[in-house]
Amino acid sequence: MRRSQLHRCITPWSVTSENQTTSFDYSRVVAQFKSQQILQQDRQELLDRIETVSKKSDQQHQQSFLKHFLRRGIIFSHRDFGDFLNDQEKSRPAYLYTGRGPSASSMHIGHLLPFYLCSSLQQTFDIPLVIQVTDDEKFLFRDINLDKLDKMTTENIKDIIACGFDQDKTFIFRNTQYFGEMYMTILQIQRCFSTNAVQKTFGFSGTDCVGKLSFAATQAAPCFASSFPKVLPFADRSNARCLIPCAIDQDPFFVLTRNNCCGPLKKSKPSLLHTTFLPGLKGPGVKMSSSDKDLSNVILLTDDEAAVKKKMRSAFSGGRATLKELQEKGADLEVDTAYQYLRYFLLDQQEFEEIGKEYGSGKISTGAVKDRAAEVVNSVLKTFREKRSAVTDETVKSFCEKRMLK
Ligand code: TRP
């Protein structure tokens, strides 16, 4: 595949690999996006540095998704994360920013990952977090009716809250309701973005509506603390550092922001941490998507235990055609859905390594690995659902109302 083709495979609105059954080549993604790759040999050093800067010991990090994602290469690249750490070291103001475009009323299990990561970053560095809910984006990019959108958005916000954030330090806002407060910042950004730059970055054409063009500035605005005059608690909002953990498909928004407005606006460039995509059940080259009509590719947060087990049983596998062949060659772990789900969700490093060794050498069966993956996913979902059922309208209010964070 030529480089220009790869670019079209990953955009904020669609992600496909050249082939459903081969995994993404993330080294090539890094080369294409020109981000900074986190190589396996550099992971430990980065983890040590995080520990020093955050003054949180390894033990306090036991269950940390930040550590887990770094170790397993799920966070695979970054932009200026070192600058964020330097700022943290000097106790300069910083905050986290992530977001979510509301989709189908139930989110899927892949959606939890960036939020778990944010929650872990928030715990590690003890800093505020803002979460942008882009109901406007869905309106502009998908043919969706307003009533349905409103319901979906409310349900999605509850799902997000159930991922576990510090209530005093987290602000969740819907663009259609919060826009006014950010508008001054949005205007400044709009003046920096040329039509050409936005079109080229996202591949828009002359027939796309103007709303899509201007949305780029709306997603960029929370990179700057000036968008939160009544929310972010900094004495000087002009230069607070923003760290954005996101899947790599969202990166183009922030490259545009870093390249076009930080200079003219004299603001610090946002730092980024990039995560890989959770593969769909049909194979490593298909990202899980809840707008997928075919629900056999996704695990929804509402799927019960039996459904998860059944879906995992029929998932794409890297096992071989016959038991004999599996015993001879071992499983292809790279493309095996069940093994990959364990890589994302099984925090116990020792068990994970054992399964890798045994399955990779054909000593255990595909069925056994699939069942273990279903168990692990079910326990993640169980914990999630317990937290989700405790989210009330009052809780939503406390996260979404405008107030100064700590
Ligand atoms: N565009 C994202 C989506 O469709 C939502 C989003 C807004 C976002 N701001 C963000 C995601 C910042 C990551 C980081 O889901």
CSV table of C-alpha atoms and ligand atoms in Angstrom, one decimal:
chain,number,residue,atom,x,y,z
A,1,MET,CA,0.0,0.0,0.0
A,2,ARG,CA,1.3,3.5,-0.8
A,3,ARG,CA,1.6,6.1,1.9
A,4,SER,CA,-1.1,8.2,0.5
A,5,GLN,CA,-3.5,5.3,0.8
A,6,LEU,CA,-2.7,4.7,4.4
A,7,HIS,CA,-3.7,8.2,5.2
A,8,ARG,CA,-7.2,7.6,3.9
A,9,CYS,CA,-7.5,4.5,6.0
A,10,ILE,CA,-7.4,6.4,9.3
A,11,THR,CA,-9.5,9.6,9.5
A,12,PRO,CA,-11.6,10.8,12.5
A,13,TRP,CA,-14.7,9.5,10.9
A,14,SER,CA,-13.6,6.1,9.5
A,15,VAL,CA,-10.9,3.6,10.3
A,16,THR,CA,-10.1,0.6,8.1
A,17,SER,CA,-6.9,-1.4,7.6
A,18,GLU,CA,-5.9,-2.6,4.1
A,19,ASN,CA,-7.0,-6.0,5.1
A,20,GLN,CA,-9.5,-7.2,7.7
A,21,THR,CA,-7.3,-10.0,8.9
A,22,THR,CA,-4.0,-8.2,9.3
A,23,SER,CA,-3.4,-5.9,12.2
A,24,PHE,CA,-2.5,-2.2,11.7
A,25,ASP,CA,1.1,-1.5,11.2
A,26,TYR,CA,1.5,1.1,13.9
A,27,SER,CA,5.1,1.9,12.9
A,28,ARG,CA,3.8,3.0,9.5
A,29,VAL,CA,1.0,5.0,11.2
A,30,VAL,CA,3.7,6.8,13.2
A,31,ALA,CA,5.7,7.4,10.0
A,32,GLN,CA,2.6,8.7,8.3
A,33,PHE,CA,1.4,10.9,11.2
A,34,LYS,CA,5.0,12.0,12.0
A,35,SER,CA,4.4,11.5,15.7
A,36,GLN,CA,6.9,10.3,18.2
A,37,GLN,CA,6.9,6.5,18.6
A,38,ILE,CA,7.3,4.9,22.0
A,39,LEU,CA,9.7,2.1,21.4
A,40,GLN,CA,9.6,-1.0,23.5
A,41,GLN,CA,13.1,-0.3,24.9
A,42,ASP,CA,12.0,3.1,26.0
A,43,ARG,CA,8.9,2.1,27.9
A,44,GLN,CA,10.5,1.4,31.3
A,45,GLU,CA,12.4,4.7,31.3
A,46,LEU,CA,9.1,6.5,30.6
A,47,LEU,CA,7.3,4.6,33.4
A,48,ASP,CA,10.1,5.5,35.8
A,49,ARG,CA,10.0,9.1,34.9
A,50,ILE,CA,6.2,9.2,35.4
A,51,GLU,CA,6.7,7.7,38.8
A,52,THR,CA,9.3,10.3,39.8
A,53,VAL,CA,7.3,13.2,38.5
A,54,SER,CA,4.0,12.1,39.9
A,55,LYS,CA,5.5,11.0,43.2
A,56,LYS,CA,3.3,7.9,43.0
A,57,SER,CA,5.1,4.7,43.8
A,58,ASP,CA,4.8,1.5,41.7
A,59,GLN,CA,2.5,0.0,44.3
A,60,GLN,CA,0.1,2.9,44.1
A,61,HIS,CA,0.1,2.3,40.3
A,62,GLN,CA,-0.7,-1.4,40.6
A,63,GLN,CA,-4.0,-1.2,38.9
A,64,SER,CA,-3.2,1.9,36.8
A,65,PHE,CA,-4.4,1.8,33.2
A,66,LEU,CA,-1.7,4.4,32.3
A,67,LYS,CA,1.0,1.9,33.3
A,68,HIS,CA,-0.8,-1.0,31.8
A,69,PHE,CA,-1.3,0.7,28.5
A,70,LEU,CA,2.3,1.8,28.3
A,71,ARG,CA,3.7,-1.6,29.2
A,72,ARG,CA,1.6,-3.4,26.6
A,73,GLY,CA,2.2,-0.8,23.8
A,74,ILE,CA,-1.4,0.3,23.7
A,75,ILE,CA,-0.1,3.8,24.2
A,76,PHE,CA,2.3,3.6,21.2
A,77,SER,CA,3.1,7.2,20.4
A,78,HIS,CA,2.9,10.8,21.6
A,79,ARG,CA,3.6,14.5,20.9
A,80,ASP,CA,5.5,16.5,23.4
A,81,PHE,CA,4.6,14.3,26.4
A,82,GLY,CA,8.0,15.1,27.7
A,83,ASP,CA,7.1,18.8,27.9
A,84,PHE,CA,4.0,17.9,29.8
A,85,LEU,CA,6.1,16.0,32.3
A,86,ASN,CA,8.6,18.9,32.6
A,87,ASP,CA,5.7,21.2,33.3
A,88,GLN,CA,4.4,18.8,35.9
A,89,GLU,CA,7.8,18.7,37.5
A,90,LYS,CA,7.8,22.4,37.9
A,91,SER,CA,4.2,22.5,39.2
A,92,ARG,CA,3.0,24.5,36.2
A,93,PRO,CA,-0.7,24.5,35.5
A,94,ALA,CA,-1.9,21.6,33.4
A,95,TYR,CA,-5.1,19.8,32.6
A,96,LEU,CA,-6.4,16.8,30.6
A,97,TYR,CA,-8.8,17.0,27.7
A,98,THR,CA,-10.7,14.2,26.0
A,99,GLY,CA,-14.0,13.9,24.2
A,100,ARG,CA,-16.7,11.7,22.8
A,101,GLY,CA,-19.0,11.9,19.8
A,102,PRO,CA,-22.2,10.4,21.1
A,103,SER,CA,-23.2,7.4,19.0
A,104,ALA,CA,-25.8,4.6,19.3
A,105,SER,CA,-27.4,4.8,22.7
A,106,SER,CA,-25.1,2.1,24.2
A,107,MET,CA,-21.4,2.5,23.9
A,108,HIS,CA,-19.2,-0.5,23.2
A,109,ILE,CA,-16.3,-1.8,25.3
A,110,GLY,CA,-13.7,-0.1,23.2
A,111,HIS,CA,-15.1,3.3,24.2
A,112,LEU,CA,-14.1,2.6,27.8
A,113,LEU,CA,-10.4,2.6,27.0
A,114,PRO,CA,-9.7,6.3,26.6
A,115,PHE,CA,-11.8,7.1,29.6
A,116,TYR,CA,-10.1,4.6,31.8
A,117,LEU,CA,-6.8,6.0,30.6
A,118,CYS,CA,-8.0,9.6,31.5
A,119,SER,CA,-9.2,8.5,34.9
A,120,SER,CA,-5.8,6.9,35.5
A,121,LEU,CA,-3.9,10.0,34.3
A,122,GLN,CA,-6.1,12.2,36.5
A,123,GLN,CA,-5.3,10.0,39.5
A,124,THR,CA,-1.6,9.9,38.7
A,125,PHE,CA,-1.1,13.7,38.3
A,126,ASP,CA,-4.1,15.0,40.3
A,127,ILE,CA,-5.1,17.5,37.6
A,128,PRO,CA,-8.4,18.7,36.2
A,129,LEU,CA,-10.1,17.0,33.2
A,130,VAL,CA,-12.5,18.5,30.7
A,131,ILE,CA,-14.6,16.2,28.5
A,132,GLN,CA,-16.1,17.5,25.3
A,133,VAL,CA,-19.3,15.8,24.1
A,134,THR,CA,-19.6,16.6,20.4
A,135,ASP,CA,-23.3,16.3,19.8
A,136,ASP,CA,-22.8,19.0,17.1
A,137,GLU,CA,-20.3,16.8,15.3
A,138,LYS,CA,-22.8,13.9,15.1
A,139,PHE,CA,-25.4,16.3,13.8
A,140,LEU,CA,-23.1,17.6,11.1
A,141,PHE,CA,-21.5,14.3,10.1
A,142,ARG,CA,-24.3,11.8,10.5
A,143,ASP,CA,-27.8,11.9,9.3
A,144,ILE,CA,-29.4,11.9,12.7
A,145,ASN,CA,-32.6,13.5,14.1
A,146,LEU,CA,-32.3,15.9,17.0
A,147,ASP,CA,-34.6,14.1,19.5
A,148,LYS,CA,-32.6,10.9,19.1
A,149,LEU,CA,-29.4,12.8,19.4
A,150,ASP,CA,-30.4,14.3,22.7
A,151,LYS,CA,-31.3,10.9,24.2
A,152,MET,CA,-28.1,9.3,23.0
A,153,THR,CA,-26.1,12.2,24.4
A,154,THR,CA,-27.6,11.9,27.8
A,155,GLU,CA,-27.1,8.1,27.9
A,156,ASN,CA,-23.5,8.5,26.7
A,157,ILE,CA,-22.7,11.0,29.4
A,158,LYS,CA,-23.9,8.6,32.1
A,159,ASP,CA,-21.7,5.9,30.5
A,160,ILE,CA,-18.7,8.2,30.7
A,161,ILE,CA,-19.3,9.1,34.3
A,162,ALA,CA,-19.4,5.4,35.2
A,163,CYS,CA,-15.7,5.2,34.1
A,164,GLY,CA,-14.9,6.8,37.4
A,165,PHE,CA,-13.6,10.4,37.6
A,166,ASP,CA,-12.9,12.7,40.4
A,167,GLN,CA,-16.1,14.8,40.6
A,168,ASP,CA,-14.3,17.9,42.0
A,169,LYS,CA,-11.8,17.9,39.1
A,170,THR,CA,-13.9,16.9,36.1
A,171,PHE,CA,-16.2,18.9,33.8
A,172,ILE,CA,-18.3,17.3,31.1
A,173,PHE,CA,-19.9,19.6,28.6
A,174,ARG,CA,-22.0,19.3,25.4
A,175,ASN,CA,-21.0,21.6,22.6
A,176,THR,CA,-24.5,22.6,21.8
A,177,GLN,CA,-24.9,23.9,25.4
A,178,TYR,CA,-21.5,25.2,26.3
A,179,PHE,CA,-20.5,26.8,23.0
A,180,GLY,CA,-21.0,30.4,24.1
A,181,GLU,CA,-18.3,30.2,26.8
A,182,MET,CA,-15.8,28.9,24.3
A,183,TYR,CA,-16.8,31.2,21.4
A,184,MET,CA,-14.1,33.8,21.9
A,185,THR,CA,-11.4,31.1,21.8
A,186,ILE,CA,-13.2,29.4,18.8
A,187,LEU,CA,-13.1,32.7,16.9
A,188,GLN,CA,-9.4,33.1,17.5
A,189,ILE,CA,-8.8,29.6,16.2
A,190,GLN,CA,-11.1,30.1,13.2
A,191,ARG,CA,-9.0,33.1,12.2
A,192,CYS,CA,-5.9,30.9,12.2
A,193,PHE,CA,-7.3,28.0,10.2
A,194,SER,CA,-7.4,28.4,6.5
A,195,THR,CA,-10.0,26.7,4.4
A,196,ASN,CA,-7.2,25.0,2.5
A,197,ALA,CA,-5.6,23.6,5.6
A,198,VAL,CA,-8.8,22.2,7.0
A,199,GLN,CA,-9.8,20.7,3.7
A,200,LYS,CA,-6.5,19.1,3.1
A,201,THR,CA,-6.2,17.8,6.7
A,202,PHE,CA,-9.6,16.1,6.6
A,203,GLY,CA,-10.1,15.5,2.9
A,204,PHE,CA,-13.3,17.6,2.8
A,205,SER,CA,-14.5,18.6,-0.7
A,206,GLY,CA,-16.3,21.7,-1.9
A,207,THR,CA,-19.6,20.0,-1.5
A,208,ASP,CA,-19.2,19.4,2.2
A,209,CYS,CA,-21.3,21.7,4.4
A,210,VAL,CA,-19.5,24.7,6.0
A,211,GLY,CA,-20.4,23.3,9.4
A,212,LYS,CA,-17.8,20.5,8.9
A,213,LEU,CA,-15.1,23.0,8.2
A,214,SER,CA,-15.9,25.1,11.2
A,215,PHE,CA,-16.2,22.1,13.5
A,216,ALA,CA,-12.4,21.7,13.4
A,217,ALA,CA,-12.1,24.9,15.5
A,218,THR,CA,-14.7,23.6,17.9
A,219,GLN,CA,-12.8,20.5,18.7
A,220,ALA,CA,-9.6,22.5,18.9
A,221,ALA,CA,-10.9,25.0,21.4
A,222,PRO,CA,-10.6,22.9,24.6
A,223,CYS,CA,-6.8,22.7,24.0
A,224,PHE,CA,-6.7,26.1,25.4
A,225,ALA,CA,-7.6,27.0,29.0
A,226,SER,CA,-9.2,30.2,27.8
A,227,SER,CA,-12.2,28.1,26.8
A,228,PHE,CA,-12.9,27.5,30.5
A,229,PRO,CA,-12.8,30.9,32.2
A,230,LYS,CA,-15.3,29.8,34.9
A,231,VAL,CA,-14.1,26.2,35.2
A,232,LEU,CA,-10.3,25.8,35.2
A,233,PRO,CA,-8.8,26.9,38.5
A,234,PHE,CA,-5.6,28.6,37.2
A,235,ALA,CA,-4.6,32.1,38.2
A,236,ASP,CA,-3.0,32.5,34.7
A,237,ARG,CA,-5.1,30.7,32.1
A,238,SER,CA,-3.0,31.9,29.1
A,239,ASN,CA,-0.3,29.2,29.2
A,240,ALA,CA,-1.7,26.2,31.0
A,241,ARG,CA,-0.5,22.9,29.4
A,242,CYS,CA,-3.2,20.6,27.9
A,243,LEU,CA,-2.6,16.9,27.6
A,244,ILE,CA,-4.9,15.0,25.3
A,245,PRO,CA,-5.0,11.2,25.5
A,246,CYS,CA,-6.8,9.9,22.4
A,247,ALA,CA,-6.9,7.2,19.7
A,248,ILE,CA,-4.6,8.1,16.8
A,249,ASP,CA,-7.6,8.9,14.5
A,250,GLN,CA,-8.3,12.1,16.4
A,251,ASP,CA,-4.7,13.4,16.0
A,252,PRO,CA,-5.3,15.5,12.8
A,253,PHE,CA,-7.4,18.0,14.8
A,254,PHE,CA,-4.6,18.7,17.1
A,255,VAL,CA,-1.8,18.8,14.5
A,256,LEU,CA,-3.8,21.5,12.8
A,257,THR,CA,-4.1,23.3,16.1
A,258,ARG,CA,-0.4,22.9,17.0
A,259,ASN,CA,0.8,24.0,13.6
A,260,ASN,CA,-1.6,26.9,12.9
A,261,CYS,CA,-2.6,28.6,16.0
A,262,CYS,CA,-0.2,28.1,18.9
A,263,GLY,CA,2.4,30.4,17.3
A,264,PRO,CA,0.0,33.3,16.4
A,265,LEU,CA,-1.9,32.9,19.6
A,266,LYS,CA,1.2,32.6,21.7
A,267,LYS,CA,-0.2,29.5,23.5
A,268,SER,CA,1.6,26.3,24.5
A,269,LYS,CA,1.1,23.4,22.1
A,270,PRO,CA,-1.1,20.7,23.5
A,271,SER,CA,0.7,17.4,24.3
A,272,LEU,CA,-0.8,14.1,23.1
A,273,LEU,CA,-0.7,10.4,24.0
A,274,HIS,CA,-1.9,8.2,21.2
A,275,THR,CA,-3.6,4.8,21.7
A,276,THR,CA,-4.1,1.9,19.3
A,277,PHE,CA,-7.6,0.7,18.3
A,278,LEU,CA,-9.3,-2.2,20.0
A,279,PRO,CA,-9.8,-4.7,17.2
A,280,GLY,CA,-13.3,-5.7,16.3
A,281,LEU,CA,-14.3,-9.3,16.8
A,282,LYS,CA,-14.1,-10.0,13.1
A,283,GLY,CA,-10.4,-9.4,12.9
A,284,PRO,CA,-7.6,-7.0,13.8
A,285,GLY,CA,-8.0,-4.8,10.8
A,286,VAL,CA,-11.5,-3.7,11.6
A,287,LYS,CA,-11.9,-1.2,14.5
A,288,MET,CA,-14.9,-1.8,16.7
A,289,SER,CA,-17.7,0.5,15.8
A,290,SER,CA,-21.1,0.8,17.3
A,291,SER,CA,-22.5,2.4,14.1
A,292,ASP,CA,-21.7,-0.9,12.5
A,293,LYS,CA,-25.0,-2.5,11.5
A,294,ASP,CA,-23.5,-5.9,12.1
A,295,LEU,CA,-23.4,-6.2,15.9
A,296,SER,CA,-21.4,-9.4,15.8
A,297,ASN,CA,-18.3,-7.3,15.4
A,298,VAL,CA,-18.8,-5.4,18.7
A,299,ILE,CA,-19.2,-6.0,22.4
A,300,LEU,CA,-21.8,-3.5,23.7
A,301,LEU,CA,-21.7,-2.4,27.3
A,302,THR,CA,-25.2,-3.8,27.6
A,303,ASP,CA,-24.3,-7.3,26.3
A,304,ASP,CA,-25.0,-10.0,29.0
A,305,GLU,CA,-22.5,-12.7,30.0
A,306,ALA,CA,-23.9,-15.3,27.6
A,307,ALA,CA,-23.8,-12.9,24.7
A,308,VAL,CA,-20.2,-12.0,25.4
A,309,LYS,CA,-19.2,-15.7,25.5
A,310,LYS,CA,-21.0,-16.4,22.3
A,311,LYS,CA,-19.5,-13.5,20.5
A,312,MET,CA,-16.1,-14.3,21.7
A,313,ARG,CA,-16.5,-17.9,20.7
A,314,SER,CA,-17.2,-16.9,17.1
A,315,ALA,CA,-14.5,-14.2,17.0
A,316,PHE,CA,-11.7,-14.2,14.5
A,317,SER,CA,-8.8,-16.4,15.8
A,318,GLY,CA,-5.2,-16.9,15.2
A,319,GLY,CA,-5.5,-20.5,16.1
A,320,ARG,CA,-4.8,-22.9,13.2
A,321,ALA,CA,-7.1,-25.0,11.1
A,322,THR,CA,-6.4,-28.2,13.0
A,323,LEU,CA,-5.3,-29.1,16.5
A,324,LYS,CA,-2.2,-30.8,15.1
A,325,GLU,CA,-1.3,-27.6,13.2
A,326,LEU,CA,-1.8,-25.5,16.3
A,327,GLN,CA,0.5,-27.8,18.3
A,328,GLU,CA,3.1,-27.6,15.6
A,329,LYS,CA,3.1,-23.9,14.8
A,330,GLY,CA,1.5,-22.3,17.8
A,331,ALA,CA,-1.2,-19.6,17.5
A,332,ASP,CA,-0.7,-16.3,15.7
A,333,LEU,CA,-1.1,-14.0,18.7
A,334,GLU,CA,-0.9,-10.8,16.7
A,335,VAL,CA,-4.2,-11.4,14.9
A,336,ASP,CA,-6.0,-13.5,17.6
A,337,THR,CA,-9.0,-11.6,18.9
A,338,ALA,CA,-9.2,-13.3,22.2
A,339,TYR,CA,-5.5,-12.9,23.0
A,340,GLN,CA,-5.7,-9.2,21.9
A,341,TYR,CA,-8.6,-8.6,24.3
A,342,LEU,CA,-6.6,-10.1,27.1
A,343,ARG,CA,-3.8,-7.7,26.1
A,344,TYR,CA,-6.2,-4.8,26.6
A,345,PHE,CA,-8.2,-5.9,29.6
A,346,LEU,CA,-6.3,-8.5,31.6
A,347,LEU,CA,-4.2,-6.4,34.0
A,348,ASP,CA,-2.4,-9.4,35.7
A,349,GLN,CA,0.9,-9.3,33.9
A,350,GLN,CA,2.0,-12.7,35.0
A,351,GLU,CA,-1.1,-14.5,33.8
A,352,PHE,CA,-1.0,-12.6,30.5
A,353,GLU,CA,2.6,-13.6,29.9
A,354,GLU,CA,1.8,-17.3,30.7
A,355,ILE,CA,-1.1,-17.4,28.3
A,356,GLY,CA,1.1,-15.8,25.6
A,357,LYS,CA,3.8,-18.4,26.1
A,358,GLU,CA,1.4,-21.4,26.1
A,359,TYR,CA,-0.9,-20.3,23.4
A,360,GLY,CA,1.9,-19.0,21.2
A,361,SER,CA,3.5,-22.5,21.4
A,362,GLY,CA,0.2,-24.3,20.8
A,363,LYS,CA,0.0,-25.8,24.3
A,364,ILE,CA,-3.5,-24.5,25.0
A,365,SER,CA,-6.5,-24.4,22.8
A,366,THR,CA,-8.1,-21.5,21.1
A,367,GLY,CA,-11.4,-22.3,22.9
A,368,ALA,CA,-9.7,-22.0,26.3
A,369,VAL,CA,-8.2,-18.6,25.5
A,370,LYS,CA,-11.6,-17.4,24.1
A,371,ASP,CA,-13.3,-18.5,27.3
A,372,ARG,CA,-10.8,-16.7,29.5
A,373,ALA,CA,-11.1,-13.6,27.3
A,374,ALA,CA,-14.9,-13.7,27.7
A,375,GLU,CA,-14.5,-14.0,31.5
A,376,VAL,CA,-12.2,-11.1,31.7
A,377,VAL,CA,-14.4,-8.9,29.5
A,378,ASN,CA,-17.5,-9.9,31.5
A,379,SER,CA,-15.8,-8.9,34.7
A,380,VAL,CA,-14.9,-5.5,33.2
A,381,LEU,CA,-18.6,-5.1,32.1
A,382,LYS,CA,-19.9,-6.2,35.5
A,383,THR,CA,-17.8,-3.5,37.3
A,384,PHE,CA,-18.9,-1.0,34.7
A,385,ARG,CA,-22.6,-1.8,35.0
A,386,GLU,CA,-22.5,-1.6,38.8
A,387,LYS,CA,-21.0,1.9,38.6
A,388,ARG,CA,-23.4,2.8,35.8
A,389,SER,CA,-26.5,1.9,37.7
A,390,ALA,CA,-25.4,4.2,40.5
A,391,VAL,CA,-25.3,7.2,38.2
A,392,THR,CA,-28.3,9.4,38.8
A,393,ASP,CA,-29.5,12.7,37.2
A,394,GLU,CA,-28.0,14.4,40.2
A,395,THR,CA,-24.6,12.9,39.5
A,396,VAL,CA,-24.9,14.0,35.9
A,397,LYS,CA,-25.7,17.5,37.1
A,398,SER,CA,-22.7,17.6,39.3
A,399,PHE,CA,-20.3,16.7,36.5
A,400,CYS,CA,-22.0,19.0,33.9
A,401,GLU,CA,-22.8,22.1,35.8
A,402,LYS,CA,-20.3,24.9,35.4
A,403,ARG,CA,-18.3,25.4,38.5
A,404,MET,CA,-14.6,26.0,39.3
A,405,LEU,CA,-12.7,22.8,39.4
A,406,LYS,CA,-10.2,22.1,42.1
B,1,TRP,N1,-14.4,13.6,17.7
B,1,TRP,C1,-14.4,12.7,18.8
B,1,TRP,C2,-15.4,11.6,18.5
B,1,TRP,O1,-16.0,11.5,17.5
B,1,TRP,C3,-14.8,13.4,20.1
B,1,TRP,C4,-13.8,14.3,20.7
B,1,TRP,C5,-13.9,15.6,20.9
B,1,TRP,C6,-12.5,13.9,21.2
B,1,TRP,N2,-12.8,16.1,21.4
B,1,TRP,C7,-11.9,15.1,21.6
B,1,TRP,C8,-11.8,12.7,21.3
B,1,TRP,C9,-10.6,15.1,22.2
B,1,TRP,C10,-10.5,12.7,21.8
B,1,TRP,C11,-9.9,13.9,22.3
B,1,TRP,O2,-15.5,10.6,19.3
